[in-house]
Coordinates of C-alpha atoms in Angstrom, one line a residue:
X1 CA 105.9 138.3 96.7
X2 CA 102.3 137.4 95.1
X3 CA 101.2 140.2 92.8
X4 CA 97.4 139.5 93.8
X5 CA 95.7 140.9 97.0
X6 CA 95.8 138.5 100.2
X7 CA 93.8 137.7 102.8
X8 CA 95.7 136.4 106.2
X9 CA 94.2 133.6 107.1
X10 CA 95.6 132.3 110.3
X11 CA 93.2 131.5 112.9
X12 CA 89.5 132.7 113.1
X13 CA 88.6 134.5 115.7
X14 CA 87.5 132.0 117.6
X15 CA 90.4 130.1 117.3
X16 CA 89.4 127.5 115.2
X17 CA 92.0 126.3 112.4
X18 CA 91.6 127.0 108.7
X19 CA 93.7 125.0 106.6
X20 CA 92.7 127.4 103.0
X21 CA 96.3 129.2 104.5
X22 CA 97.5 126.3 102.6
X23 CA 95.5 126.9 99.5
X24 CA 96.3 130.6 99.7
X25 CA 99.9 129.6 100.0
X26 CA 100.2 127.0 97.1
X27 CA 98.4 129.6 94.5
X28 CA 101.1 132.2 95.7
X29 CA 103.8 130.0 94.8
X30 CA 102.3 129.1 91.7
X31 CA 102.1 132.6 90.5
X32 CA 105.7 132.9 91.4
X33 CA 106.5 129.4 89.3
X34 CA 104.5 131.2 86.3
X35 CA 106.8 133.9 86.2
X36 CA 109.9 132.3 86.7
X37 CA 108.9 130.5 84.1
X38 CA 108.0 133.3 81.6
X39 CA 110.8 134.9 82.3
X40 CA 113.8 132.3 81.4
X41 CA 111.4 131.3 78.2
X42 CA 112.4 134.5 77.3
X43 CA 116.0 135.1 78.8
X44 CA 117.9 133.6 75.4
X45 CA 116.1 136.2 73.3
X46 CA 117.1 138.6 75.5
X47 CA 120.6 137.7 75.8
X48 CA 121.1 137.7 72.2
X49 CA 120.1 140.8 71.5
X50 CA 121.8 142.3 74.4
X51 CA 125.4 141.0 72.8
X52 CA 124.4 141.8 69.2
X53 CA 123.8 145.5 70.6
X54 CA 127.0 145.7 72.3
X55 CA 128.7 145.0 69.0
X56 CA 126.6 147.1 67.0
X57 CA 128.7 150.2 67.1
X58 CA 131.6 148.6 65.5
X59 CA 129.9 146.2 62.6
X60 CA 127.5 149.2 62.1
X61 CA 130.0 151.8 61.4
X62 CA 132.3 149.2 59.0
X63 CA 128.9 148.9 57.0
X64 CA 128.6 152.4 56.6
X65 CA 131.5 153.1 55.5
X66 CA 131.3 150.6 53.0
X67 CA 128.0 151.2 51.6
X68 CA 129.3 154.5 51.2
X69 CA 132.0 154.5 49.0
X70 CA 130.0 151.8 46.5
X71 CA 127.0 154.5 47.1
X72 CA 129.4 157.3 46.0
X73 CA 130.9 155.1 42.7
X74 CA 127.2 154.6 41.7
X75 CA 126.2 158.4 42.1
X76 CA 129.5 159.4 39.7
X77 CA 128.0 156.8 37.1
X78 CA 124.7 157.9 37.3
X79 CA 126.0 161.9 36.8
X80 CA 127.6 160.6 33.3
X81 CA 124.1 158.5 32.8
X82 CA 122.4 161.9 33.4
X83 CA 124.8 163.8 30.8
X84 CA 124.1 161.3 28.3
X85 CA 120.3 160.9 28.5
X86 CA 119.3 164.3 29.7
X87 CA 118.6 166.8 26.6
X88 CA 117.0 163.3 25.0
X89 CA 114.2 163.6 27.0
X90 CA 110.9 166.2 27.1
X91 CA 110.7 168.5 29.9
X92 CA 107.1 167.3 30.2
X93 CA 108.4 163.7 30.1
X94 CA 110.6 164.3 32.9
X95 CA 108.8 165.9 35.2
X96 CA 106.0 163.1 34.8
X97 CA 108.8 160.4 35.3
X98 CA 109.7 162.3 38.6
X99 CA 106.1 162.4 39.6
X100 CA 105.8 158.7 39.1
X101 CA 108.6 157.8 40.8
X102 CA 107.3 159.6 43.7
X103 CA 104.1 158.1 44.1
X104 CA 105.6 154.5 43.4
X105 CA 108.6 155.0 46.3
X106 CA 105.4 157.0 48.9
X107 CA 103.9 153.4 48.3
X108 CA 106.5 151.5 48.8
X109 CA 107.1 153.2 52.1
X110 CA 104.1 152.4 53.1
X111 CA 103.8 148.8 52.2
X112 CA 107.5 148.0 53.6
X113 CA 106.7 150.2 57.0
X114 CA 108.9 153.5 56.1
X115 CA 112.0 154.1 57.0
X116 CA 113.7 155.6 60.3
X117 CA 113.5 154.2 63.5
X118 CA 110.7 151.2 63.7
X119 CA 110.0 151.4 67.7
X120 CA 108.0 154.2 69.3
X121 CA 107.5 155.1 72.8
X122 CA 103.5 155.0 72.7
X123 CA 103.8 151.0 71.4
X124 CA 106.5 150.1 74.8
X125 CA 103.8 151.6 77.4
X126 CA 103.7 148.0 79.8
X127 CA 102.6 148.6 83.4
X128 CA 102.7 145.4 85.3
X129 CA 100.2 146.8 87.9
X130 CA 97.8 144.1 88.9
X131 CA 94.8 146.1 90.7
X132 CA 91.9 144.4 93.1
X133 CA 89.3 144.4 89.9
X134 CA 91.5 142.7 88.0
X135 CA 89.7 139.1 86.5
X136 CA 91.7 136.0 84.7
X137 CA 89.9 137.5 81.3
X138 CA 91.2 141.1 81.8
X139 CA 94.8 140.2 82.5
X140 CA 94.8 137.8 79.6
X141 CA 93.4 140.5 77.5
X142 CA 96.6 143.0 78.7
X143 CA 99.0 139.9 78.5
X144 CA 98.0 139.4 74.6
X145 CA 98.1 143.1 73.6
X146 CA 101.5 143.1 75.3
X147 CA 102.6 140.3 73.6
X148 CA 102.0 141.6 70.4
X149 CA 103.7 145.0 70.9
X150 CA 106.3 143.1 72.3
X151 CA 107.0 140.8 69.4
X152 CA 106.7 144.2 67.3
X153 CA 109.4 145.4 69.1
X154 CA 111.7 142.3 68.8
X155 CA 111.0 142.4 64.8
X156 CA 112.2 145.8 64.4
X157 CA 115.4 145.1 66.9
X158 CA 116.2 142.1 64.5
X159 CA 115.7 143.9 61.3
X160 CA 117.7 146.6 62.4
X161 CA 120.4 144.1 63.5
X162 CA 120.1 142.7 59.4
X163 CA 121.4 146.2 58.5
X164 CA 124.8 145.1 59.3
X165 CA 124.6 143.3 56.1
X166 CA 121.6 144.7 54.3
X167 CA 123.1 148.4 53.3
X168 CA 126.5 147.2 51.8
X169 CA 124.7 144.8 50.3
X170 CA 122.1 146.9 49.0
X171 CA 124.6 149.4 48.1
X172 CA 126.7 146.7 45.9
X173 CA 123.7 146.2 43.8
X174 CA 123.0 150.3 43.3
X175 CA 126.6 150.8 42.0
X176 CA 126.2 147.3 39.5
X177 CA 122.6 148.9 38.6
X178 CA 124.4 151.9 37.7
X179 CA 126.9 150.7 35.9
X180 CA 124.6 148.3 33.9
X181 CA 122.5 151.5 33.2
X182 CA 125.0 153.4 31.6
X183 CA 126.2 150.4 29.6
X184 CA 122.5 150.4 28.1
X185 CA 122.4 153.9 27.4
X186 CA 125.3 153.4 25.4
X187 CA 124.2 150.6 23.3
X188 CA 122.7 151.3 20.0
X189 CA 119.3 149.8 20.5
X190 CA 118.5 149.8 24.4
X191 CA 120.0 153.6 24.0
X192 CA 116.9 154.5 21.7
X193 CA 114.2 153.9 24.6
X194 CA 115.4 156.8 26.8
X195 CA 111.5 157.5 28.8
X196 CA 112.7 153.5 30.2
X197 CA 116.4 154.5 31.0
X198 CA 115.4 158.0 32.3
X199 CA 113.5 156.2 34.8
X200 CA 115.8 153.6 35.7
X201 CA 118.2 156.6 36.2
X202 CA 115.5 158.2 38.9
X203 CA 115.0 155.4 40.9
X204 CA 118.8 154.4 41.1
X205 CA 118.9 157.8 42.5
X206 CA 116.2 157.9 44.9
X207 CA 117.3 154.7 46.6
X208 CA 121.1 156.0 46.6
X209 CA 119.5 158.9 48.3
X210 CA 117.6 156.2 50.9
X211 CA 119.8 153.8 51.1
X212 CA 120.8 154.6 54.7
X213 CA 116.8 153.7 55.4
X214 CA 116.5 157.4 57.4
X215 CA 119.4 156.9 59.9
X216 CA 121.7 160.3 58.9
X217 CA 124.2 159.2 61.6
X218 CA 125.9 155.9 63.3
X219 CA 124.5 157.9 66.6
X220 CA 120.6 157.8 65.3
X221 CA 120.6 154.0 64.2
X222 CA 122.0 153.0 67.5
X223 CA 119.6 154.5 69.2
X224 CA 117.0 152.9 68.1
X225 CA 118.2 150.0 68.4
X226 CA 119.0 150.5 72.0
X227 CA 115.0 152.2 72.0
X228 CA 113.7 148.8 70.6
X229 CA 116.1 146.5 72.9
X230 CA 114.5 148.3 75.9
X231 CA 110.8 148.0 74.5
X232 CA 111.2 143.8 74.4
X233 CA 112.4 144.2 78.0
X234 CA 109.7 146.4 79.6
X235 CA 107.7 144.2 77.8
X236 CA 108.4 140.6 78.8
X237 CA 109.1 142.0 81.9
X238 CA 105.5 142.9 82.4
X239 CA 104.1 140.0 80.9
X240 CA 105.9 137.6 83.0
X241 CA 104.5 139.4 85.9
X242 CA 101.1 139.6 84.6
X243 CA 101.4 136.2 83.7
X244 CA 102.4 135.2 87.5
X245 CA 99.1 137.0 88.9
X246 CA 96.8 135.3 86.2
X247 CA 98.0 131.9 87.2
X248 CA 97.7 132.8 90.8
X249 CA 94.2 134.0 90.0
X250 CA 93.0 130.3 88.1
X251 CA 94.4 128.3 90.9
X252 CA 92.1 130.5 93.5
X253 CA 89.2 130.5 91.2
X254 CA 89.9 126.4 90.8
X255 CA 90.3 126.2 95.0
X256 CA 86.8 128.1 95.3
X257 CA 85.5 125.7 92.5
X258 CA 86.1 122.9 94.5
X259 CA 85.7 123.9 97.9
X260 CA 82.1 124.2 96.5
X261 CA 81.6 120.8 95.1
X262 CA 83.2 119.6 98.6
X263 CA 80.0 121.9 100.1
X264 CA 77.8 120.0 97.9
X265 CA 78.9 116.6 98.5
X266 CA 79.5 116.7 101.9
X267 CA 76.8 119.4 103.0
X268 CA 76.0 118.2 107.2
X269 CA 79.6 117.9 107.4
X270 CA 80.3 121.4 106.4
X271 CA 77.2 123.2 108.2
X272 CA 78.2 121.0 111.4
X273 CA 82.2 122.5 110.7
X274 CA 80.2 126.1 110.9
X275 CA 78.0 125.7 113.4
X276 CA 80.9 124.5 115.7
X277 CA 82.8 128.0 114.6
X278 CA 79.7 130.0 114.8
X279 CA 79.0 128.8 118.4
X280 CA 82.2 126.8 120.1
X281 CA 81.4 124.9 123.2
X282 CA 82.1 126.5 126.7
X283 CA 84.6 125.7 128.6
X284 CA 83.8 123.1 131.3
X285 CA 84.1 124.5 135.0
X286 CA 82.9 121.9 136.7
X287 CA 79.5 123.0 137.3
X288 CA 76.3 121.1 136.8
X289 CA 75.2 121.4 133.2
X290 CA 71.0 122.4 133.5
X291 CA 68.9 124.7 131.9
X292 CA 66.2 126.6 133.4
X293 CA 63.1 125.6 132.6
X294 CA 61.6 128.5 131.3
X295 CA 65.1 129.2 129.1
X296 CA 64.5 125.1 127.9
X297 CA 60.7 125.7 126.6
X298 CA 61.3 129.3 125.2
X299 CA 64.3 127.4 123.0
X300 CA 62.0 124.5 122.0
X301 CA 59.9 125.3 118.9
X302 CA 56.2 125.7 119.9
X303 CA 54.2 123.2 118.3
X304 CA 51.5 123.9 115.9
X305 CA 48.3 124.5 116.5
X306 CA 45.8 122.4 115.4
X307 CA 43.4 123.3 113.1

C-alpha cells in the first residue's frame, strides 16, 4: 500500500485512455522497493540486539554479583585506609578535598553523559504519518532527525550491552586501586603526603559508590535496555516508511519533469492529444455531414477590417 495520496486514473471521462496509471503505478512500487529495502539494511542490527537482550538477564546478574563482592573487598580496604589517614588530615583540608571531588565527579557526569538510563521517551517520538503537504525536502528533513535519534538510541542499547563486561571490570580495578592505596599510606615516604592519599581515598569511594552507573536493581538496567531496544525499532520502523513515501514522491516529481519536456518537444502532438479529449468526434449515424450556413460563417473568424 503506497504511503502517498493517489489519484485513480483509469479512463477519462470521455473514455479516452491514459497510460500515467502506469507511471502512478511504477512510483507506488518504488516507494514499496525503498522500504523494503530500508528495512532489511537494518534487520541485522536489529536482530542482534534482540538476542543480546534476551540474554541480558542472566550475563547481567553474574556481572553484578561479581562486581559486588570485589566492590565490597575494596570498601573494607578503604575503611582501614580511612583509619590510617584520617586524624592526619585538617578538618578544613577535608572538607575542601570533598568539595573538589564533587565538582570534579558533577563534571565528569556531564562530559561522559551521566549515569542511569541513557534513552528517554521524548527522543523515540517517530510518527510515520505522511500527510498531503508533505514535499521530498520536508520528509528528508523528518528522515534525518529520526535517524539521528535513532542512532542515539542504538549507542546507548550497545553501551548498556558493554556493561556485561564493563562493571566487573571496573570493579577489579577499584579493589587493586584500594589495595595499592593502602600500601602507599603505609610506606614511609608516599605515607608523608596524606592531602594526595586523602584524595585518592575520596574518589576510590565515590566511584565504589557509582560503580553500578545508577541502575539500583537487575530490574532497572533491564529496562532500559528493553526502553532503548524499542526506541531503534519505532525508529527504523518510521524511517523505512518515510523513506518509501519520499522515493515515491522523486519518481512522481521526475514523471511530471518529463512529461513536461515531452510537452515541449512535441507540443502539436500534445494539444492535438487534448483537443481530441476535449472534443471527441461524434458518432457516425449515417446522416449527411453539412453545416448550416449561418452556423458555418458565425464559426469562421470575421476578417479584419481594413483600415
Amino acid at each position: 500500500m503506497s504511503s502517498t495520496a493517489h489519484t485513480h486514473p483509469a479512463g477519462s471521462s470521455t473514455g479516452g485512455c491514459d497510460p500515467g496509471a502506469i507511471d502512478e503505478l511504477a512510483c507506488i512500487a518504488t516507494g514499496i522497493q525503498r522500504r523494503a529495502e530500508v528495512a532489511q539494511e537494518h534487520l541485522p542490527q536489529l536482530r542482534e540486539f534482540q538476542e543480546e537482550f534476551n540474554g541480558a538477564r542472566t550475563r547481567y546478574t553474574g556481572a553484578r554479583l561479581a562486581a559486588k563482592v570485589d566492590l565490597d573487598e575494596a570498601a573494607a580496604t578503604l575503611g582501614k585506609v580511612r583509619e590510617q589517614i584520617r586524624c592526619r588530615v585538617g578538618h578544613e583540608q577535608r572538607h575542601c578535598l570533598a568539595q573538589a571531588v564533587d565538582r570534579v565527579f558533577d563534571d565528569i557526569r556531564r562530559c561522559a553523559g551521566g549515569w542511569g538510563c541513557c534513552v528517554d521517551d521524548c527522543g523515540c517520538e517517530f510518527s510515520d504519518a505522511v500527510q498531503p503537504g508533505d514535499t521530498v525536502a520536508s520528509l528528508a528533513a523528518r528522515i534525518a532527525r529520526y535517524t539521528q535519534d535513532t542512532q542515539k538510541a542504538a549507542a546507548c542499547f550497545t553501551a548498556l550491552e558493554g556493561e556485561v563486561t564493563a562493571l566487573p571490570e571496573r570493579a577489579v580495578k577499584i579493589k587493586a586501586d584500594a589495595v595499592q592505596l593502602l600500601a602507599d599510606v603505609c610506606d614511609p615516604v608516599l605515607g608523608q603526603d596524606v592531602v594526595r592519599l586523602y584524595a585518592r581515598l575520596l574518589v576510590l569511594m565515590r566511584r565504589i559508590a557509582e560503580a553500578f552507573r545508577g541502575f539500583a536493581t537487575v530490574s532497572e538496567f533491564l529496562d532500559c535496555l528493553c526502553r532503548a531496544l524499542l526506541c531503534v525499532l519505532k525508529g527504523w520502523q518510521a524511517i523505512a516508511v518515510l523513506e518509501g513515501a519520499r522515493a515515491e514522491l522523486m519518481c512522481k516529481e521526475e514523471t511530471r519533469r518529463k512529461a513536461c519536456e515531452r510537452k515541449q518537444r512535441e507540443t502539436v502532438e500534445e494539444v492535438m492529444a487534448e483537443y481530441t479529449r476535449l472534443c471527441p468526434p461524434c458518432p457516425d449515424r449515417g446522416e449527411p455531414a453539412h453545416e448550416d450556413a449561418a452556423d458555418s460563417e458565425e464559426a469562421e473568424p470575421a476578417p479584419a477590417a481594413a483600415s
